[in-house]
XYZ file of N, CA and C in Angstrom:
459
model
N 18.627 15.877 -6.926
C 17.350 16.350 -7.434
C 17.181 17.824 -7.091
N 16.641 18.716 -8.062
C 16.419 20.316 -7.466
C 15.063 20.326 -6.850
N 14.632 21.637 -6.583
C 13.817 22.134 -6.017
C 12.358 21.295 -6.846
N 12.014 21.453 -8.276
C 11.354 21.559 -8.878
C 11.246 19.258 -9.032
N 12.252 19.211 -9.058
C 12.023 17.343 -8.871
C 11.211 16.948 -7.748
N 11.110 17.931 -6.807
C 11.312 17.128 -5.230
C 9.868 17.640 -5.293
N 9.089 18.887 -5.232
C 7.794 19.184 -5.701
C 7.363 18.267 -6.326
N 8.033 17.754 -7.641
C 6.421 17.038 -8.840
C 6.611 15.076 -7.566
N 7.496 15.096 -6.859
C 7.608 13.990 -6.440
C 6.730 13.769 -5.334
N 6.731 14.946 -4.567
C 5.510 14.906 -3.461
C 4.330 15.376 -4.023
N 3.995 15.992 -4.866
C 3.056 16.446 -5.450
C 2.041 15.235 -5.795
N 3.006 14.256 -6.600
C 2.443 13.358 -7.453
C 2.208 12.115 -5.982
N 3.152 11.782 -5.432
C 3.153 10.920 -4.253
C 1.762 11.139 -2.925
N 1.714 12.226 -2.671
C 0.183 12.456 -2.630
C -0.579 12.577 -2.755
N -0.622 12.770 -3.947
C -1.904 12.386 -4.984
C -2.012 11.105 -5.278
N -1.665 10.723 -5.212
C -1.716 8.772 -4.974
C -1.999 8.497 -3.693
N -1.971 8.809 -2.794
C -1.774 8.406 -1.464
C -3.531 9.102 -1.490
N -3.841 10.477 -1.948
C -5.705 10.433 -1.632
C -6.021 9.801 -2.591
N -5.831 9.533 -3.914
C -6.639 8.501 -5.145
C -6.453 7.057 -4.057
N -5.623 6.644 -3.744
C -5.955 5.119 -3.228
C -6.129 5.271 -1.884
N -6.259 6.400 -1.138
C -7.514 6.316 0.300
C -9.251 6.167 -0.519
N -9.065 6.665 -1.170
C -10.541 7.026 -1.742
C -11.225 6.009 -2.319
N -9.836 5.460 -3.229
C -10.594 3.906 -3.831
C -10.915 2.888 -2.767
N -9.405 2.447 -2.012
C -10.148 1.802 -1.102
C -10.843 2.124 -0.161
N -10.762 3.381 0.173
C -12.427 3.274 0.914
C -13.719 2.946 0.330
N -14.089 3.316 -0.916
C -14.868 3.072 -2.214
C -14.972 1.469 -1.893
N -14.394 1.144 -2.197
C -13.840 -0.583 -2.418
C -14.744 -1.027 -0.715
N -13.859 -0.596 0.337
C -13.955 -1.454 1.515
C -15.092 -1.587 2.090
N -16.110 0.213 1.290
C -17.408 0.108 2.027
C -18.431 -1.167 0.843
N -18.113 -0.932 -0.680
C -18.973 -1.784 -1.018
C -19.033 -3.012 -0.337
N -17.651 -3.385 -0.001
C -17.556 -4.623 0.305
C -18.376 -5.161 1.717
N -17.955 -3.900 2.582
C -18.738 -3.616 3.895
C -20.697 -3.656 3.402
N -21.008 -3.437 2.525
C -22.197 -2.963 2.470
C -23.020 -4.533 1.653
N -21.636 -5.229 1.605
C -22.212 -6.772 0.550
C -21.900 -7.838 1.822
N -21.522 -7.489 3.020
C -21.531 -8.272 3.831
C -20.408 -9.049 3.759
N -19.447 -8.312 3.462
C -18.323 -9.769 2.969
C -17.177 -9.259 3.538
N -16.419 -10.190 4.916
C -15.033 -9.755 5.619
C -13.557 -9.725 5.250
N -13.652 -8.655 5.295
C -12.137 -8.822 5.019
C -11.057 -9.088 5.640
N -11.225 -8.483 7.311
C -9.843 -9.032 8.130
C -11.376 -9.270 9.374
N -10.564 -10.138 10.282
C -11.219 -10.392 11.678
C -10.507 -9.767 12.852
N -11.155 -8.567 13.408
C -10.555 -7.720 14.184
C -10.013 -8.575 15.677
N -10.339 -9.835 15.902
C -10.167 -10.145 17.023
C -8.396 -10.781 16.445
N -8.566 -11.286 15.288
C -7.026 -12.188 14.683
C -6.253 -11.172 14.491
N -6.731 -9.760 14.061
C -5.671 -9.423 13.365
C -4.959 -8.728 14.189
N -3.775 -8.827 13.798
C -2.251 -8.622 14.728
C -2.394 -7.088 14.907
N -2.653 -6.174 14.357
C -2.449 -4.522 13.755
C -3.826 -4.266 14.987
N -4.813 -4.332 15.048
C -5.695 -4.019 16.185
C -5.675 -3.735 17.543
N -5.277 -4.205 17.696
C -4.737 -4.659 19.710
C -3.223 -3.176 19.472
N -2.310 -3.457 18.028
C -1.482 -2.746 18.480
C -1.719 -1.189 18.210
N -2.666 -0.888 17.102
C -3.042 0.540 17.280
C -3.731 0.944 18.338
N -4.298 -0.095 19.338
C -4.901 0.324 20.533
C -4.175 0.633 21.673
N -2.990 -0.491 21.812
C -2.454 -0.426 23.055
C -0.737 0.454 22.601
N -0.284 -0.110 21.432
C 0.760 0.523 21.458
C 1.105 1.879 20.080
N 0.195 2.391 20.029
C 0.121 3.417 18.609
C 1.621 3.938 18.271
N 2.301 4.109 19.037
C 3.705 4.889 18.461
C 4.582 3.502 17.618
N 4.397 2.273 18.300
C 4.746 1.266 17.714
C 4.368 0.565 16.295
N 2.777 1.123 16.100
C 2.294 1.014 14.862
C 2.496 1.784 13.986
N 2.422 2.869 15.059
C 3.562 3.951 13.144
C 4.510 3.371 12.756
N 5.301 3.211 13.505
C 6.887 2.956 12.984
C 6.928 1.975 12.301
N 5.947 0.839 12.457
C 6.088 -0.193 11.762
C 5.557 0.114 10.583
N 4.258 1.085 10.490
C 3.458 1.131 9.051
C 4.438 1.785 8.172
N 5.695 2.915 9.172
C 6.401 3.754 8.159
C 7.848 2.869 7.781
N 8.448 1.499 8.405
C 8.985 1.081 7.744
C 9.343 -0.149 7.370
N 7.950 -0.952 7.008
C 7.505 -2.188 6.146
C 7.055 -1.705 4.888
N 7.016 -0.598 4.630
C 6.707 -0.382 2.840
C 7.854 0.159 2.292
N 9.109 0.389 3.254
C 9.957 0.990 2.415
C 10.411 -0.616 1.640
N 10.486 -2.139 2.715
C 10.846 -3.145 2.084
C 9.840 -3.682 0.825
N 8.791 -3.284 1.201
C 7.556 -3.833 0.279
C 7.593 -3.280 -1.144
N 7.995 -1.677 -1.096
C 8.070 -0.879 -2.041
C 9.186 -1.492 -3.257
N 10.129 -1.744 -2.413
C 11.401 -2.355 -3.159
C 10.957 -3.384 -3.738
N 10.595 -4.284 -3.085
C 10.248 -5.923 -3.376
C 8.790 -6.150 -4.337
N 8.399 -5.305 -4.279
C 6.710 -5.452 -5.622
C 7.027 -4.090 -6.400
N 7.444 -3.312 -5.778
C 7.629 -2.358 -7.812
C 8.981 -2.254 -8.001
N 10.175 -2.299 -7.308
C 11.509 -2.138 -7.398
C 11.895 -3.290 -8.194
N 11.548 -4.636 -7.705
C 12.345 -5.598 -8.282
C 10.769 -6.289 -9.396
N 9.882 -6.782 -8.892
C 8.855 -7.075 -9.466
C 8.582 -6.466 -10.819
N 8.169 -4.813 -10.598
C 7.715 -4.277 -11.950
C 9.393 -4.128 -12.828
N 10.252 -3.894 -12.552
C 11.136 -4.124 -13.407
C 11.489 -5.009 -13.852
N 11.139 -5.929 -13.276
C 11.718 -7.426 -13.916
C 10.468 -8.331 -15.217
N 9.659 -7.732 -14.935
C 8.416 -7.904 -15.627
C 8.770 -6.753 -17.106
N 8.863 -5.696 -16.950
C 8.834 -4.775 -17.759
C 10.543 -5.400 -18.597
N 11.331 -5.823 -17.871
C 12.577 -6.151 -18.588
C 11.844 -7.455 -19.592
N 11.617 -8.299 -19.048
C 10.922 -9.555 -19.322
C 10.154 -9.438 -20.487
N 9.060 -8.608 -20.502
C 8.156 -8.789 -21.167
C 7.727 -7.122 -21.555
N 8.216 -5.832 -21.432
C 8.231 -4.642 -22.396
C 7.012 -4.581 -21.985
N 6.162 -4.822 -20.634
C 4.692 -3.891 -20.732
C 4.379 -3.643 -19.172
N 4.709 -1.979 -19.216
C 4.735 -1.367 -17.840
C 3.404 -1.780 -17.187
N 2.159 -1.854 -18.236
C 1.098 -2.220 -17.927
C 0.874 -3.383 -17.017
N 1.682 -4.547 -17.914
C 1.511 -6.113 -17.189
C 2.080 -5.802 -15.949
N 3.136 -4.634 -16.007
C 4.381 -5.065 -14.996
C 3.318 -4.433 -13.476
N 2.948 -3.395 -14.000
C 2.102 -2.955 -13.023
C 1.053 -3.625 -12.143
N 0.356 -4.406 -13.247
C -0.864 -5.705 -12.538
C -0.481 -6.656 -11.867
N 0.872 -7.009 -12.262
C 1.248 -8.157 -11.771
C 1.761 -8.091 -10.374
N 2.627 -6.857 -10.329
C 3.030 -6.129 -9.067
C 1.764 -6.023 -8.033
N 0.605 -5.749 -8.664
C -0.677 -5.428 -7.848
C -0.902 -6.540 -7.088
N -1.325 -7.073 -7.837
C -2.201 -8.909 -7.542
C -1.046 -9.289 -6.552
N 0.333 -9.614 -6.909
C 0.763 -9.897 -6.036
C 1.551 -9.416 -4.510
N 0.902 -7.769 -4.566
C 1.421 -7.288 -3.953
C 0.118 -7.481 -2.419
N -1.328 -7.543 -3.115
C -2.240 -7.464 -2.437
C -2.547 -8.987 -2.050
N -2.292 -10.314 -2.425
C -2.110 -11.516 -2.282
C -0.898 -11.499 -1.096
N 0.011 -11.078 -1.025
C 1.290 -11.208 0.149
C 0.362 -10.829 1.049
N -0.652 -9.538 1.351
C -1.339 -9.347 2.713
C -2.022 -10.279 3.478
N -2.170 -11.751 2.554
C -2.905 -12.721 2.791
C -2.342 -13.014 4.153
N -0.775 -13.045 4.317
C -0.162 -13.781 5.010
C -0.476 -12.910 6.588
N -0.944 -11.951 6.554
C -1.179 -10.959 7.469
C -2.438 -11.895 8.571
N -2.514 -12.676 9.815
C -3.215 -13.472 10.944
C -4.616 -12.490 10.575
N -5.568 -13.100 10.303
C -6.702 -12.453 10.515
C -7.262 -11.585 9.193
N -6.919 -12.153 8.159
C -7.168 -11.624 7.020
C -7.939 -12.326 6.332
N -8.472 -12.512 5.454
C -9.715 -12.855 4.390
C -9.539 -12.698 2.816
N -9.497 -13.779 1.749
C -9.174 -13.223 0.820
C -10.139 -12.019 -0.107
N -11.057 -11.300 0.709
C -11.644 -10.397 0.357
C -10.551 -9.075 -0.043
N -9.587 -9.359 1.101
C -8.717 -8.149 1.206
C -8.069 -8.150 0.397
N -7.736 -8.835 -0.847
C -7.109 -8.921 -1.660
C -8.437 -7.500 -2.621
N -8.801 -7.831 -3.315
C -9.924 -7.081 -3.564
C -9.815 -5.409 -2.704
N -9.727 -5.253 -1.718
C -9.783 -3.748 -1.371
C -8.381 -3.233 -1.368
N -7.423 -4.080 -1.517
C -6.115 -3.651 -1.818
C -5.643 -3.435 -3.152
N -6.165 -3.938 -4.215
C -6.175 -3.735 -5.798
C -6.079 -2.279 -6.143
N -6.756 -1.146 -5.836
C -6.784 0.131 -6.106
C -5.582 0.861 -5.674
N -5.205 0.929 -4.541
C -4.509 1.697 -3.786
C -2.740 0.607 -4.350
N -2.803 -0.736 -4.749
C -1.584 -0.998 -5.311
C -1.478 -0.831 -6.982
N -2.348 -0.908 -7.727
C -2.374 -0.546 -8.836
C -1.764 0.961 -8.649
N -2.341 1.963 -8.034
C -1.656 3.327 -7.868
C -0.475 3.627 -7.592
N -0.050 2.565 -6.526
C 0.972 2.345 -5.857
C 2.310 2.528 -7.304
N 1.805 1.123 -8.064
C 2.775 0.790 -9.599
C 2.683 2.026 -10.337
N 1.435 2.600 -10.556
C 1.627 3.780 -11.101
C 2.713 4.629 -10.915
N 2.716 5.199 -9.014
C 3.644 6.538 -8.849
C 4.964 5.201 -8.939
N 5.387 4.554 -9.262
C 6.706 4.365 -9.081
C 7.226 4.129 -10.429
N 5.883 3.984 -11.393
C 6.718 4.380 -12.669
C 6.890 6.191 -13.152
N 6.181 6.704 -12.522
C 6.271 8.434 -12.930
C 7.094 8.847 -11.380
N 7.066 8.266 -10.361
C 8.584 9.007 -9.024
C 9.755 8.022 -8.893
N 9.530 6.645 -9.331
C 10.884 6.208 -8.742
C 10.241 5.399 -7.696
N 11.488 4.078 -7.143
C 11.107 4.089 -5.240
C 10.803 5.446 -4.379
N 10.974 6.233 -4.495
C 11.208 7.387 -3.120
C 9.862 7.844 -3.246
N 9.273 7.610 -4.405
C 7.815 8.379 -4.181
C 6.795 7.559 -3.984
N 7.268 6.149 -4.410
C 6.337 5.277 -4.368
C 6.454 4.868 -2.579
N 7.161 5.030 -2.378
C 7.605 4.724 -0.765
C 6.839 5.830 0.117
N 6.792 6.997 0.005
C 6.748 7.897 0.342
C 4.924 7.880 0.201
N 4.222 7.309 -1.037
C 2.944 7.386 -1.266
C 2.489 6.545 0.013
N 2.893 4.920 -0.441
C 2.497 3.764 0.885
C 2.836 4.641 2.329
N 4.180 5.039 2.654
C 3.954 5.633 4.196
C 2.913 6.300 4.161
N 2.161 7.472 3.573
C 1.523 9.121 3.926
C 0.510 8.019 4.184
N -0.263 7.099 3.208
C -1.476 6.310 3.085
C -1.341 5.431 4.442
N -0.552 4.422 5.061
C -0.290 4.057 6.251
C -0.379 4.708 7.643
N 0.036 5.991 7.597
C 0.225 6.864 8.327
C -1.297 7.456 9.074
N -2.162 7.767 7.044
C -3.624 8.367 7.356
C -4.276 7.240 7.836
N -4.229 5.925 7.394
C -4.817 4.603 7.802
C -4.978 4.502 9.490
N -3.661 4.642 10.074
C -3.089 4.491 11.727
C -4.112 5.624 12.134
N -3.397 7.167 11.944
C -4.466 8.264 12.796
C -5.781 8.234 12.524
N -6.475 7.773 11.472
C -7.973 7.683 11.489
C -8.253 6.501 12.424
N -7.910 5.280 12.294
C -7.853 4.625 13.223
C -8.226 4.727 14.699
N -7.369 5.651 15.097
C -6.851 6.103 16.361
C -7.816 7.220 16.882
N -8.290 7.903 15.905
C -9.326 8.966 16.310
C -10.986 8.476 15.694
N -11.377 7.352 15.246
C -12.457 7.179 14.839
C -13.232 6.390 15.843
């Protein structure tokens, strides 16, 4: 890739990464503001470890989406789009089920399905205009801002 690939790739990869901080924050406060839970801070596994072990929670936030990335738009939206010719479907379908797998996450709520919709719909987006590497690259920066706000709020 030259100079000018590797620009529109981070360019575009962070710009996804603030469009789906923004939605789901959008998303998490309505949801916050309708009274309705999404994870239970005492269950959920990710709490205790951004508290006690933060260097451990990066590493993990920066490399569980490189597998995730692969496995809901790598193999998912292509196989959909081979299947059935609509980047569109391939994209939703990737979503729903990309934000349904978080279910499996101790201490979650199927609310969270719902505040994860934005930020994976985007997700399908950059990986049909970057590829894996940008779509990978979007989920880490967004993981990353998720952990340090965390950590300083």
């Amino acid at each position: 890739m030259g100079r000018s690939q590797w620009t529109r790739l981070f360019v575009i990869a962070l710009s996804v990464t603030a469009a789906s901080l923004i939605a789901s924050m959008a998303v998490g406060t309505a949801l916050q503001q309708a009274e309705v839970q999404v994870v239970s801070p005492e269950e959920y596994p990710f709490t205790s470890l951004e508290r006690d072990q933060p260097l451990l929670i990066l590493a993990a936030v920066n490399i569980l989406p490189i597998f995730e990335e692969w496995v809901f738009r790598g193999v998912i939206i292509d196989e959909v789009v081979r299947r059935r010719k609509s980047k569109l479907l391939a994209v939703m379908v990737s979503a729903l089920l990309f934000a349904t797998f978080h279910l499996s996450n101790p201490g979650t709520y199927p609310a969270i399905i719902i505040s994860m919709l934005p930020a994976s719909l985007l997700l399908g987006a950059c990986y049909l205009y970057t590829g894996l590497g940008g779509a990978i690259l979007a989920h880490n920066a967004y993981n990353t801002f998720l952990v340090f706000a965390s950590l300083f709020m």
